[in-house]
mmCIF file of C-alpha atoms in Angstrom:
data_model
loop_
_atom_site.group_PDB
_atom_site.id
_atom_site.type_symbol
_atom_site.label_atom_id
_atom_site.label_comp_id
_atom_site.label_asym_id
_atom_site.label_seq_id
_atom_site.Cartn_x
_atom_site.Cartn_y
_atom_site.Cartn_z
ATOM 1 C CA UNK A 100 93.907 121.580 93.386
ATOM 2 C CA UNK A 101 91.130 120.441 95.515
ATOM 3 C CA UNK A 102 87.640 120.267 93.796
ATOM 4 C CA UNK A 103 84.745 122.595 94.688
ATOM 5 C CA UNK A 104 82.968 120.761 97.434
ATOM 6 C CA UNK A 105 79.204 122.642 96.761
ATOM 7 C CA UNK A 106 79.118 119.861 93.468
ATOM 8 C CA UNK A 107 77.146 116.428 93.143
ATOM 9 C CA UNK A 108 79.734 113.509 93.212
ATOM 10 C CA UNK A 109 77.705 110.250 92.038
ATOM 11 C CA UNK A 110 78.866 106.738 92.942
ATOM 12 C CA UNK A 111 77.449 103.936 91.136
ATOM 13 C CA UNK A 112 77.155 100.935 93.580
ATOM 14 C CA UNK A 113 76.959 103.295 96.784
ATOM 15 C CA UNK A 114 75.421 101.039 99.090
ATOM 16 C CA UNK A 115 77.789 98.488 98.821
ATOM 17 C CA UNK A 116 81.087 97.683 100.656
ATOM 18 C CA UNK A 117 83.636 100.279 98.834
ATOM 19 C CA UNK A 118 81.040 102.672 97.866
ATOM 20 C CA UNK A 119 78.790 103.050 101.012
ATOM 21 C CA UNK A 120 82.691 103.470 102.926
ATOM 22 C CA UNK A 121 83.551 106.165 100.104
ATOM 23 C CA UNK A 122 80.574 107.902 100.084
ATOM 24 C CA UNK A 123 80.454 108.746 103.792
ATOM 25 C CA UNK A 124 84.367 110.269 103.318
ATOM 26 C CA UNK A 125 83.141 112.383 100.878
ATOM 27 C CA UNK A 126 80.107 113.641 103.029
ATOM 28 C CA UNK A 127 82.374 114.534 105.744
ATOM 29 C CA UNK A 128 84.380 116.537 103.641
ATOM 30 C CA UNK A 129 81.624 118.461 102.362
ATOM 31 C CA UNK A 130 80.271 116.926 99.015
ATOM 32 C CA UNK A 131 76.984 116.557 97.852
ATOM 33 C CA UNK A 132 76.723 113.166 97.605
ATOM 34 C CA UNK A 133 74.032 110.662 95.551
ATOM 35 C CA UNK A 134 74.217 107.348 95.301
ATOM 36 C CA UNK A 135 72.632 104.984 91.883
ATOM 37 C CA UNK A 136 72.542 101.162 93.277
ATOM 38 C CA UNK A 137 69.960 98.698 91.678
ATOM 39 C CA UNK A 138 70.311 97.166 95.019
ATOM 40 C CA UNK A 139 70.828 93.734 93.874
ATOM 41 C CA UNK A 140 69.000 91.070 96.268
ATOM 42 C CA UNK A 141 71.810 88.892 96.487
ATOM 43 C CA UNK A 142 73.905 91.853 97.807
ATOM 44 C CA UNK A 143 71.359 93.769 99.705
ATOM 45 C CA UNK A 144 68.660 90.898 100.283
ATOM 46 C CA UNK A 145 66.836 93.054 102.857
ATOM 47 C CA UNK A 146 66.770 96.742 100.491
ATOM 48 C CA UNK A 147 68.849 99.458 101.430
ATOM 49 C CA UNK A 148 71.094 99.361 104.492
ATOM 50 C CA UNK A 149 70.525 101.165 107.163
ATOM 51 C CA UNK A 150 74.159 102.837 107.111
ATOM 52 C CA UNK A 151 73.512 104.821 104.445
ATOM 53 C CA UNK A 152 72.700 108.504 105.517
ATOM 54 C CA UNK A 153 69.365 110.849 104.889
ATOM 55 C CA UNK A 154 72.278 113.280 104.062
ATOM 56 C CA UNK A 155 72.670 111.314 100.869
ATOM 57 C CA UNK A 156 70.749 110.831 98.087
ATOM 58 C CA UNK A 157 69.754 108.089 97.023
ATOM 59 C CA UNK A 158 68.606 106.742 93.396
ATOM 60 C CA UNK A 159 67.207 102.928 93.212
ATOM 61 C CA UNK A 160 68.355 101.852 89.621
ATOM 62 C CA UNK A 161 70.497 100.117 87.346
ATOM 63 C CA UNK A 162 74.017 101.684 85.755
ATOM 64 C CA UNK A 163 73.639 100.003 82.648
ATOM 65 C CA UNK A 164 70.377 100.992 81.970
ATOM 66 C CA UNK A 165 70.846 104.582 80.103
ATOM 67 C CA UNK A 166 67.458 106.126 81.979
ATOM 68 C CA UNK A 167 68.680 105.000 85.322
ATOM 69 C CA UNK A 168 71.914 106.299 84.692
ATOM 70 C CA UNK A 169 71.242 109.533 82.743
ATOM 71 C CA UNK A 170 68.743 110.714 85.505
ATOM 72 C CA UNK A 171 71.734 110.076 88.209
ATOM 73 C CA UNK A 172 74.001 112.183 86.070
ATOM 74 C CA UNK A 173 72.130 115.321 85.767
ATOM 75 C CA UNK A 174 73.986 118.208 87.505
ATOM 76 C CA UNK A 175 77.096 115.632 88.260
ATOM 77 C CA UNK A 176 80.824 116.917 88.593
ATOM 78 C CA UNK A 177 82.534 113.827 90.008
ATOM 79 C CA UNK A 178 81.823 110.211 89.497
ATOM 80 C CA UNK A 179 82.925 107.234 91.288
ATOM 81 C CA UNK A 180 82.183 104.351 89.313
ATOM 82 C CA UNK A 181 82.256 101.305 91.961
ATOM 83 C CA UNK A 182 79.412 99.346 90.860
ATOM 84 C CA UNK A 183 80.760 95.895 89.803
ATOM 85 C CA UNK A 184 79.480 92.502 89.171
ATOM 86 C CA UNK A 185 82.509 90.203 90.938
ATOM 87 C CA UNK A 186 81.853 85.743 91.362
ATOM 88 C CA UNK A 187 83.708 82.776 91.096
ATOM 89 C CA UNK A 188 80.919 81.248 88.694
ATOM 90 C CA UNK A 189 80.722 81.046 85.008
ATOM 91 C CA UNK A 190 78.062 83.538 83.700
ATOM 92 C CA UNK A 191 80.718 85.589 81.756
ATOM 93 C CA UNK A 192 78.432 87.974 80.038
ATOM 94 C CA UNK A 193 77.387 88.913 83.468
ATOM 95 C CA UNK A 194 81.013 90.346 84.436
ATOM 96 C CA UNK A 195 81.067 92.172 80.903
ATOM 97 C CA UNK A 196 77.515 93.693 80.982
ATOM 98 C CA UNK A 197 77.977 94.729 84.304
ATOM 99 C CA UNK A 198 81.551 95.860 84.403
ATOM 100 C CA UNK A 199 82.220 96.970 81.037
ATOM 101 C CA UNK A 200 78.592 98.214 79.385
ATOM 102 C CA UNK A 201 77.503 100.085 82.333
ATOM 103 C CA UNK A 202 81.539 102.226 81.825
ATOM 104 C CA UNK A 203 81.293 102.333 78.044
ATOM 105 C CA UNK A 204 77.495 103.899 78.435
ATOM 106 C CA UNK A 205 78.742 106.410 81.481
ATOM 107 C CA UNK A 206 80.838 108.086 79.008
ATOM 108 C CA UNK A 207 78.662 107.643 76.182
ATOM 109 C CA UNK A 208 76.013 109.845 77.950
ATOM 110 C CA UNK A 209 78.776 112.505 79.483
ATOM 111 C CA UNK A 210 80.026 113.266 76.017
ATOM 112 C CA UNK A 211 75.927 112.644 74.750
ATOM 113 C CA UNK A 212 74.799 115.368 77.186
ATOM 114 C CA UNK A 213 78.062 117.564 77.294
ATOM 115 C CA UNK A 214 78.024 116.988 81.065
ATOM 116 C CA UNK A 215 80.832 118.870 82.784
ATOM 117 C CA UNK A 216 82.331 115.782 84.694
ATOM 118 C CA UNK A 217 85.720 116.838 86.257
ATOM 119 C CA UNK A 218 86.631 113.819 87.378
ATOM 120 C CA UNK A 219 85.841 109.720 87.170
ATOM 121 C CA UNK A 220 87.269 107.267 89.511
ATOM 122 C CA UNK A 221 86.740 103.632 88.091
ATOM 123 C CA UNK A 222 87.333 100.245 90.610
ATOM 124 C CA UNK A 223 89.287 98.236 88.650
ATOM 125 C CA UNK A 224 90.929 95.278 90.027
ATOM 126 C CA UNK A 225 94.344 93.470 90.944
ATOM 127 C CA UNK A 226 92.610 90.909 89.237
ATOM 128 C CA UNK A 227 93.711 92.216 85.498
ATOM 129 C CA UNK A 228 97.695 91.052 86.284
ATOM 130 C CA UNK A 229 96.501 87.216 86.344
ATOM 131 C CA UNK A 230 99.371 85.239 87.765
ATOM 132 C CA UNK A 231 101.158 88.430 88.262
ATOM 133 C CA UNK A 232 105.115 88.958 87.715
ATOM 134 C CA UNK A 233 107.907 86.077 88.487
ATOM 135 C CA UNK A 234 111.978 86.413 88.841
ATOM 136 C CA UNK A 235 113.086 83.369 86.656
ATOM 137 C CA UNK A 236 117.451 82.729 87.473
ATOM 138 C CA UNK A 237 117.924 82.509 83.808
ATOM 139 C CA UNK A 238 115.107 84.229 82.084
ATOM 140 C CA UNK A 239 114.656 86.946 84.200
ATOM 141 C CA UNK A 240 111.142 88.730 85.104
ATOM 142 C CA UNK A 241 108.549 86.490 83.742
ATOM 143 C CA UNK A 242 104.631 86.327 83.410
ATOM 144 C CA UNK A 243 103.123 82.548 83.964
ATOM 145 C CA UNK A 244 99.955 82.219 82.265
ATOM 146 C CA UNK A 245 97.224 79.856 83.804
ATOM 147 C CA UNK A 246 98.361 76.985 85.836
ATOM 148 C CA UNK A 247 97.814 73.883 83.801
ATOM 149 C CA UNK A 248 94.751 71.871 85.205
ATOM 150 C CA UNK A 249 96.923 68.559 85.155
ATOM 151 C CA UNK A 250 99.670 69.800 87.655
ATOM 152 C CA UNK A 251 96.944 70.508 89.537
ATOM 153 C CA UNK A 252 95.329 67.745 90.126
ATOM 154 C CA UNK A 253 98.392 66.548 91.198
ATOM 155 C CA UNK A 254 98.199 69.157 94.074
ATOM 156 C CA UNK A 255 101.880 70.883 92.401
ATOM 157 C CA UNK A 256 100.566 74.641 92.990
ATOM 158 C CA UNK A 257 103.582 77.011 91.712
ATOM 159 C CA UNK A 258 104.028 77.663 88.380
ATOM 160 C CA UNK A 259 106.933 77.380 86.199
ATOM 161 C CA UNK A 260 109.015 79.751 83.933
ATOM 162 C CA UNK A 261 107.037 80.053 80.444
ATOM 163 C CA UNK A 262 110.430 79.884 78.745
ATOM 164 C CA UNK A 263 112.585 76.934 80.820
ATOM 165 C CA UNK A 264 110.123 75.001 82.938
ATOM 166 C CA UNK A 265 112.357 76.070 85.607
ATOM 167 C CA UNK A 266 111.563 76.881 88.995
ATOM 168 C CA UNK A 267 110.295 80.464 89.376
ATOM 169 C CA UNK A 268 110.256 83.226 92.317
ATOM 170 C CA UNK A 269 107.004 85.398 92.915
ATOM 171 C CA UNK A 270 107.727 89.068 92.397
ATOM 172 C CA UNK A 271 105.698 92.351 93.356
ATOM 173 C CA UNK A 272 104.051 93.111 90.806
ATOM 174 C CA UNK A 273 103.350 96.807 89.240
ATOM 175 C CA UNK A 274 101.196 98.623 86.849
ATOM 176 C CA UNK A 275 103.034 97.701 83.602
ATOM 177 C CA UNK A 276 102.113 94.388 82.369
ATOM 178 C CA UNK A 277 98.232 93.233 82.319
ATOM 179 C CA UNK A 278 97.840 89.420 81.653
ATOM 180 C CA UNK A 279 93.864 89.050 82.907
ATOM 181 C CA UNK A 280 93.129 85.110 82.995
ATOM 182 C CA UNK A 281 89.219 84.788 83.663
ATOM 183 C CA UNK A 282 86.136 86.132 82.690
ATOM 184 C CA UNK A 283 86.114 88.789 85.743
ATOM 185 C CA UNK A 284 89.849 89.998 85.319
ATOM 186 C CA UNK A 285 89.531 90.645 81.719
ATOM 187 C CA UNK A 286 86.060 92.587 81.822
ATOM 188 C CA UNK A 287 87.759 94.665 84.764
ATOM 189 C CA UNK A 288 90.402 95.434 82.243
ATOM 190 C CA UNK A 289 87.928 95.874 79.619
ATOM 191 C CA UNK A 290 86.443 98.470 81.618
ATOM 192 C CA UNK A 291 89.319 100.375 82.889
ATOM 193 C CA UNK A 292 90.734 100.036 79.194
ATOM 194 C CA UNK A 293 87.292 101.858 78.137
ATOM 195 C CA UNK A 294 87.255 104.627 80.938
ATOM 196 C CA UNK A 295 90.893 105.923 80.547
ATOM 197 C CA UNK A 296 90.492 105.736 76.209
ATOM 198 C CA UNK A 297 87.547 107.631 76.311
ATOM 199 C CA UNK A 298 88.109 109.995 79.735
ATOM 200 C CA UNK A 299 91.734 110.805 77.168
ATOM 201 C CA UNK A 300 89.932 111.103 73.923
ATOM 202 C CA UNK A 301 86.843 113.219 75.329
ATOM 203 C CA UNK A 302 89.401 115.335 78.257
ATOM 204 C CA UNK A 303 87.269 113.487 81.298
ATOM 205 C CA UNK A 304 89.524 113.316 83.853
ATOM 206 C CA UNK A 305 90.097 109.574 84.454
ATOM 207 C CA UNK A 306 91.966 107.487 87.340
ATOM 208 C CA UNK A 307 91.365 103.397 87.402
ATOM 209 C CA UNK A 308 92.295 101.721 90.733
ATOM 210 C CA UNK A 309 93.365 97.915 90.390
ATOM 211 C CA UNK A 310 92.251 97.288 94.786
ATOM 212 C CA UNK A 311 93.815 94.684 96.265
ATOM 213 C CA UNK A 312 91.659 92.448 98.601
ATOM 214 C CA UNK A 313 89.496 94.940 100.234
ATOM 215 C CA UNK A 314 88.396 94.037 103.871
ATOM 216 C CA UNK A 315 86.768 95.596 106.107
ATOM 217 C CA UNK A 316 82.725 95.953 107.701
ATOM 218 C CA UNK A 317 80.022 96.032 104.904
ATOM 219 C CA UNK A 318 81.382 93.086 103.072
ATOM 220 C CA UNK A 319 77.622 91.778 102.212
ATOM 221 C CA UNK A 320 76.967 88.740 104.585
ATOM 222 C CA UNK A 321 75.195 87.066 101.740
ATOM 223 C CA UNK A 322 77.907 86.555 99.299
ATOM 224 C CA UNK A 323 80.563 83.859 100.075
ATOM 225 C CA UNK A 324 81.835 82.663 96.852
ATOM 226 C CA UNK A 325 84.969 85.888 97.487
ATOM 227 C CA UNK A 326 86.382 87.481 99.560
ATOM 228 C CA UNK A 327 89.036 85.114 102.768
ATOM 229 C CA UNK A 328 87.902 87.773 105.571
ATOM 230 C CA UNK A 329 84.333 87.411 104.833
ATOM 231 C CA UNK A 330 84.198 83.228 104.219
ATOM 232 C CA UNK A 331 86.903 82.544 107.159
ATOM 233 C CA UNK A 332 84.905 85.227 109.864
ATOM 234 C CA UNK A 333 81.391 83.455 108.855
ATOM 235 C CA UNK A 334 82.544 79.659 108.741
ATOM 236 C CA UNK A 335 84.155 80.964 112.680
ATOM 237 C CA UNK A 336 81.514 82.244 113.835
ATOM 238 C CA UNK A 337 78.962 79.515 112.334
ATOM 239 C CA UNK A 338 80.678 76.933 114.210
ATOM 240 C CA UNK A 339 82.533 75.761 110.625
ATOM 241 C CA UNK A 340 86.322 74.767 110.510
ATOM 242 C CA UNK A 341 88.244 77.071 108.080
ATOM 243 C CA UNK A 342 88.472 75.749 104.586
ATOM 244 C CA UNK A 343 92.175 75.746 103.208
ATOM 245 C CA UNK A 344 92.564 75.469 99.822
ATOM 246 C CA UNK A 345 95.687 74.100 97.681
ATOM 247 C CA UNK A 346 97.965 74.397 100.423
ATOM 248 C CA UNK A 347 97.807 77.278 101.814
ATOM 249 C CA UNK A 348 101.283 78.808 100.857
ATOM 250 C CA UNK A 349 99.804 80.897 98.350
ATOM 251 C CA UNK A 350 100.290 84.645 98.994
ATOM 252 C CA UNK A 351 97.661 87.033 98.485
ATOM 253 C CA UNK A 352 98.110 91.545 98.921
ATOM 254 C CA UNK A 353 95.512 92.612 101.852
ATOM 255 C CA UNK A 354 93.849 96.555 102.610
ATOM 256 C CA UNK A 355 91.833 98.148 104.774
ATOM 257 C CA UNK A 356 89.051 99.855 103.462
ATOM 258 C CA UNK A 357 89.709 103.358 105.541
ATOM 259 C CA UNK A 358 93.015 102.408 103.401
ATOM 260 C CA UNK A 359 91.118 102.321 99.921
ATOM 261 C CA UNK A 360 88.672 105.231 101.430
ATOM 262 C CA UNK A 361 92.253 107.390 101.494
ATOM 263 C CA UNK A 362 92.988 106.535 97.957
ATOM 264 C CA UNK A 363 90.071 107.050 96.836
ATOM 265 C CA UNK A 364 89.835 110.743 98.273
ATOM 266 C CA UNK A 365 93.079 111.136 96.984
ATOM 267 C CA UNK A 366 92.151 110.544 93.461
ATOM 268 C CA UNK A 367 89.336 112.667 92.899
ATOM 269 C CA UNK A 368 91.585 115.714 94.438
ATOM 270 C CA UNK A 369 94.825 115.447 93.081
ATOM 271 C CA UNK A 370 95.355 115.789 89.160
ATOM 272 C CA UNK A 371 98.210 114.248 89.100
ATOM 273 C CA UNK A 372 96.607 110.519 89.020
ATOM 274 C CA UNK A 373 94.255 111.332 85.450
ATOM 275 C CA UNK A 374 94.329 109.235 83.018
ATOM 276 C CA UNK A 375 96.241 106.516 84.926
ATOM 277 C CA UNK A 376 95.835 103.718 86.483
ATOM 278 C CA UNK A 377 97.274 102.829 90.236
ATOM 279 C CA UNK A 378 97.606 99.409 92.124
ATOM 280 C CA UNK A 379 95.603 100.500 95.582
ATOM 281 C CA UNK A 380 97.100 97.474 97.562
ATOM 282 C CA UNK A 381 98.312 96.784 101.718
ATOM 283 C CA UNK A 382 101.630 96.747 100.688
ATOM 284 C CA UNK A 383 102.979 93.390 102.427
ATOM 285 C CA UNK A 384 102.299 90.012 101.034
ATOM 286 C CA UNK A 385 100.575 87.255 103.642
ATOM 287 C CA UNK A 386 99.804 83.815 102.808
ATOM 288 C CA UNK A 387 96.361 82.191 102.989
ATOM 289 C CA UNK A 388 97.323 79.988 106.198
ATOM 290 C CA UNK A 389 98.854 83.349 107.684
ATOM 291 C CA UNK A 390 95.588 85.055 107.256
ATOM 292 C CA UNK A 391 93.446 82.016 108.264
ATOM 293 C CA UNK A 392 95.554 82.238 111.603
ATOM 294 C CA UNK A 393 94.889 85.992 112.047
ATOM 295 C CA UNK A 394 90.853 85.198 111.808
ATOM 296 C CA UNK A 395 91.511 81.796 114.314
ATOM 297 C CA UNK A 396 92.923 84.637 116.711
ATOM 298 C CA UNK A 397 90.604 86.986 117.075
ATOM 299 C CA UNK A 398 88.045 85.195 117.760
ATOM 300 C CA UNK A 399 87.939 83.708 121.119
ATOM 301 C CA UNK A 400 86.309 80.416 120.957
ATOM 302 C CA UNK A 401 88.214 77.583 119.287
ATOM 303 C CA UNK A 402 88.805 77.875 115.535
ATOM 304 C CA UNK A 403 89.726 75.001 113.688
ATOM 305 C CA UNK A 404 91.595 74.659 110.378
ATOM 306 C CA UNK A 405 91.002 72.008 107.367
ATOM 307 C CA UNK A 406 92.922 71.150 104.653
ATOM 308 C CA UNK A 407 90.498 70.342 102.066
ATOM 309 C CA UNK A 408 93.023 69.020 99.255
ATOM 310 C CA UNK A 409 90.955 71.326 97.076
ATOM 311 C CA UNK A 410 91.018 74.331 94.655
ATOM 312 C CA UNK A 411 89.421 76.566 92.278
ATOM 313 C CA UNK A 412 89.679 76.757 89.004
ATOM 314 C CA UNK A 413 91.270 79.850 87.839
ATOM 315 C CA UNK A 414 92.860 81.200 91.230
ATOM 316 C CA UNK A 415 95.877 82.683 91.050
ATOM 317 C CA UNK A 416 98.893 80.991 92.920
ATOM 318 C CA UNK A 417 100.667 84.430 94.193
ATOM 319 C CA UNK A 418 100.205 87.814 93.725
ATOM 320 C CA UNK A 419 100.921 91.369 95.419
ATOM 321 C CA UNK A 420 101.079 94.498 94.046
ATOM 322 C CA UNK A 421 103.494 96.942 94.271
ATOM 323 C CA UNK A 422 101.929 100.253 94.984
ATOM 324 C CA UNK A 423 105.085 102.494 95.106
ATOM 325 C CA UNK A 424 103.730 104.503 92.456
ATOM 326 C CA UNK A 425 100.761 106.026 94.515
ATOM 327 C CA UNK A 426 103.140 106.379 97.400
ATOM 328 C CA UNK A 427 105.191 108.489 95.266
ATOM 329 C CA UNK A 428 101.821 111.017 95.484
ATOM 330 C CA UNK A 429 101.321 110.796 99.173
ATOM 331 C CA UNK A 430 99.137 107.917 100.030
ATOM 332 C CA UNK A 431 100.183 105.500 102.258
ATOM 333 C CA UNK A 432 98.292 102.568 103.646
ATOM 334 C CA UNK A 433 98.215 102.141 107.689
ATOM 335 C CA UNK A 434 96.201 99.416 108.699
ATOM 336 C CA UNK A 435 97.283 95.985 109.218
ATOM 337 C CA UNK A 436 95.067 92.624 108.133
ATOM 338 C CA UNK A 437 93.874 92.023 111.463
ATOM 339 C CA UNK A 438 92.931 95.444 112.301
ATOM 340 C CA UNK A 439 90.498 94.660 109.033
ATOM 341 C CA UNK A 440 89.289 91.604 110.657
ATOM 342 C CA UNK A 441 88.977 93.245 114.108
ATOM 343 C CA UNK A 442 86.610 95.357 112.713
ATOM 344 C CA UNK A 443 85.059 92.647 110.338
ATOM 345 C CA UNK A 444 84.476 90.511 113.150
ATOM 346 C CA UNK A 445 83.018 93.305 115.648
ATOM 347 C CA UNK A 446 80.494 94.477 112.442
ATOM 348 C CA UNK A 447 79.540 90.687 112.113
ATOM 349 C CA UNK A 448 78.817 90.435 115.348
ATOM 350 C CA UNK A 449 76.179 93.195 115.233
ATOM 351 C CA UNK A 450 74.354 91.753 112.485
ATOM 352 C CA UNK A 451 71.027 90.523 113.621
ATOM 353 C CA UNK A 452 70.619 87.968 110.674
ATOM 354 C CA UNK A 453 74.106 85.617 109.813
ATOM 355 C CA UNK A 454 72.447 83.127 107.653
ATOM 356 C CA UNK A 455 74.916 79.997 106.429
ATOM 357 C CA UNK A 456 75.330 80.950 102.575
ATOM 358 C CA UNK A 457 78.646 79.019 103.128
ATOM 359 C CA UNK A 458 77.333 75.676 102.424
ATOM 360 C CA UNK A 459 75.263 76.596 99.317
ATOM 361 C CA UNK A 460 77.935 78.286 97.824
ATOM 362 C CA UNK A 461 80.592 75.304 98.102
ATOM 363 C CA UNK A 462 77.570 73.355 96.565
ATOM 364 C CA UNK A 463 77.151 75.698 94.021
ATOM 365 C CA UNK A 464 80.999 76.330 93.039
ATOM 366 C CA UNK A 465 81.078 71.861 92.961
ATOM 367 C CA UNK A 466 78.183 71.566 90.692
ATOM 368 C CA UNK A 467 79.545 74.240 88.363
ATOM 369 C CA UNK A 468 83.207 72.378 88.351
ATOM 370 C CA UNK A 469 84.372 75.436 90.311
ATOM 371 C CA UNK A 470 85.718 74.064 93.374
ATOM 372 C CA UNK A 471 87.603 70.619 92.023
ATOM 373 C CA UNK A 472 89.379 68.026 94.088
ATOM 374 C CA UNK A 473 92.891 66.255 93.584
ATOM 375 C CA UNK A 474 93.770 62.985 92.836
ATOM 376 C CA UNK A 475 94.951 62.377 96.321
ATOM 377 C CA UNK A 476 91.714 63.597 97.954
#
């Protein structure tokens, strides 16, 4: 049943990438739409963008601050809750303050208030499955935990079976095990944990989303410790050669944000996704050096690659999801990776300020033992 489109859907964090994407869907189809973003100056350095519509309204505060949030609430009969604190560094009570307080005190005021939310859509992540699922020949489907720092430093990237030490095959990987292995995985399950517990216990209508890699235009220009679309199109069009790290094998699960837009819609108007939660993903797995090539293609001047004999701490070796379960309702994702950096690229290029962040955030991720180096570098 498709929701009455006269109503106020709110979506926390709609000036950024996902939300700003998802909240001009919904005004096309009709929907009232506001918008709470705190408009974090790291993010949005310059205020609010200038894609967002006068059609939508627009709130400047905070979702974990209960005034900010109550005020955006009032009158409110679908919520999107993409706001999301998401970094390579270590300031974990960051992730869980952002992520997981601001969702614990969105339901807190719903049930406080008796708000008549029909339904909540909460971003989690892909994140949450860690090193994701592995095909072991004698154990079977396994679930690696952390790669052990001193393999590497001796630049040996795949993990083994947990059980032999054997040799093990990546797998997709599907909703049913969670195995979250840093401080932003587990406060993304924290929070989708919250969200469906409560949305059950209190009957709010509740779907969680574990996205993929989300590309697309919007990714903030001024954030470049995440995201291989955003770091590879800036270092190419800064001049910089593309920074590879372990080796470049490692597979990673791309989508298109008209993709996640899609999904998105789809969950707020079909009740068949409450109280669940769905991998949103591109549905083929690429490697890092595949992708790096894609970027090196598009753009027309010379792209170089480099092999840095580096890595972060805490990156997961392979992972893609398998999202046959929100097929199963209808959604399919059509975009390939380098339609996402076609468009990427073409947004870039219309920016009038491209600072290089790239540098300081290398700097950043080295002084905070981040970014480490092997024994052979």
């Amino acid at each position: 049943m498709i929701p009455s489109k006269n109503k106020i859907c709110l979506v926390t964090g709609g000036a950024g990438f996902i939300g700003s994407h998802t909240c001009e869907a919904l005004l096309s189809r009709g929907y009232h739409v506001r918008i709470l973003d705190n408009l974090h100056p790291r993010i949005h350095p310059n205020g609010l963008p200038d894609w967002i519509s006068s059609d939508i309204e627009f709130i400047k505060g905070d979702a974990t601050q209960r005034l900010d949030l109550g005020s955006a609430l009032q009158g409110v009969s679908y919520v999107f809750h993409l706001c999301a604190y998401q970094d390579y560094l270590p300031d974990f009570s960051t992730f869980f303050h952002t992520n997981v307080v601001s969702t614990a005190l969105l339901y807190e005021l719903i049930v406080e208030k008796d708000i008549p939310v029909q339904k909540v859509v909460v971003a989690s992540s892909q994140a949450v499955y860690g090193e994701g699922t592995y095909q072991c020949p004698e154990h079977g489907k396994v679930f690696p935990e952390l790669r052990p720092e001193n393999r590497l430093e001796e630049g040996i990237w795949d993990p083994l079976c947990p059980d032999c030490d054997s040799a093990i095959t990546w797998t997709l990987t599907d909703e049913s095990r969670i195995n979250p292995q840093n401080a932003y995985a587990i406060s993304k399950y924290s929070q989708e944990l919250t969200a469906l517990r409560l949305g059950r216990r209190y009957e709010i209508p509740t779907t969680a989303y574990r996205y993929s890699i989300v590309q697309g235009p919007r990714q903030s220009l001024f954030n470049a410790y995440s995201g291989a679309c955003r770091i590879f199109c800036l270092s190419a069009l800064l001049g910089k050669s593309l920074s590879i790290y372990e080796d470049g094998a490692q597979v990673r699960d791309f989508i298109n944000i008209e993709d996640v837009v899609s999904a998105n819609l789809l969950a707020l108007e079909n009740q068949e996704t409450n109280y669940r939660a769905y991998n949103v993903g591109g549905g083929k797995a690429h490697t890092i050096l595949e992708f790096a090539n894609i970027v090196a293609e598009v753009f027309t001047e010379e792209v170089q690659l480099e092999f840095t004999k580096k890595y972060r701490f805490g990156d997961t070796r392979h992972i893609c999801s398998d999202i046959s379960a929100l097929k199963a309702l209808g959604w399919n994702p059509g975009n390939s990776p380098k339609k996402s950096v076609i468009d990427y690229v073409k947004w870039l290029k219309e920016q009038a300020q491209v600072e290089d962040v790239l540098t300081t955030a290398n700097e950043n991720m080295k002084k905070l033992n981040v970014l480490r180096d092997t024994k052979s570098t």
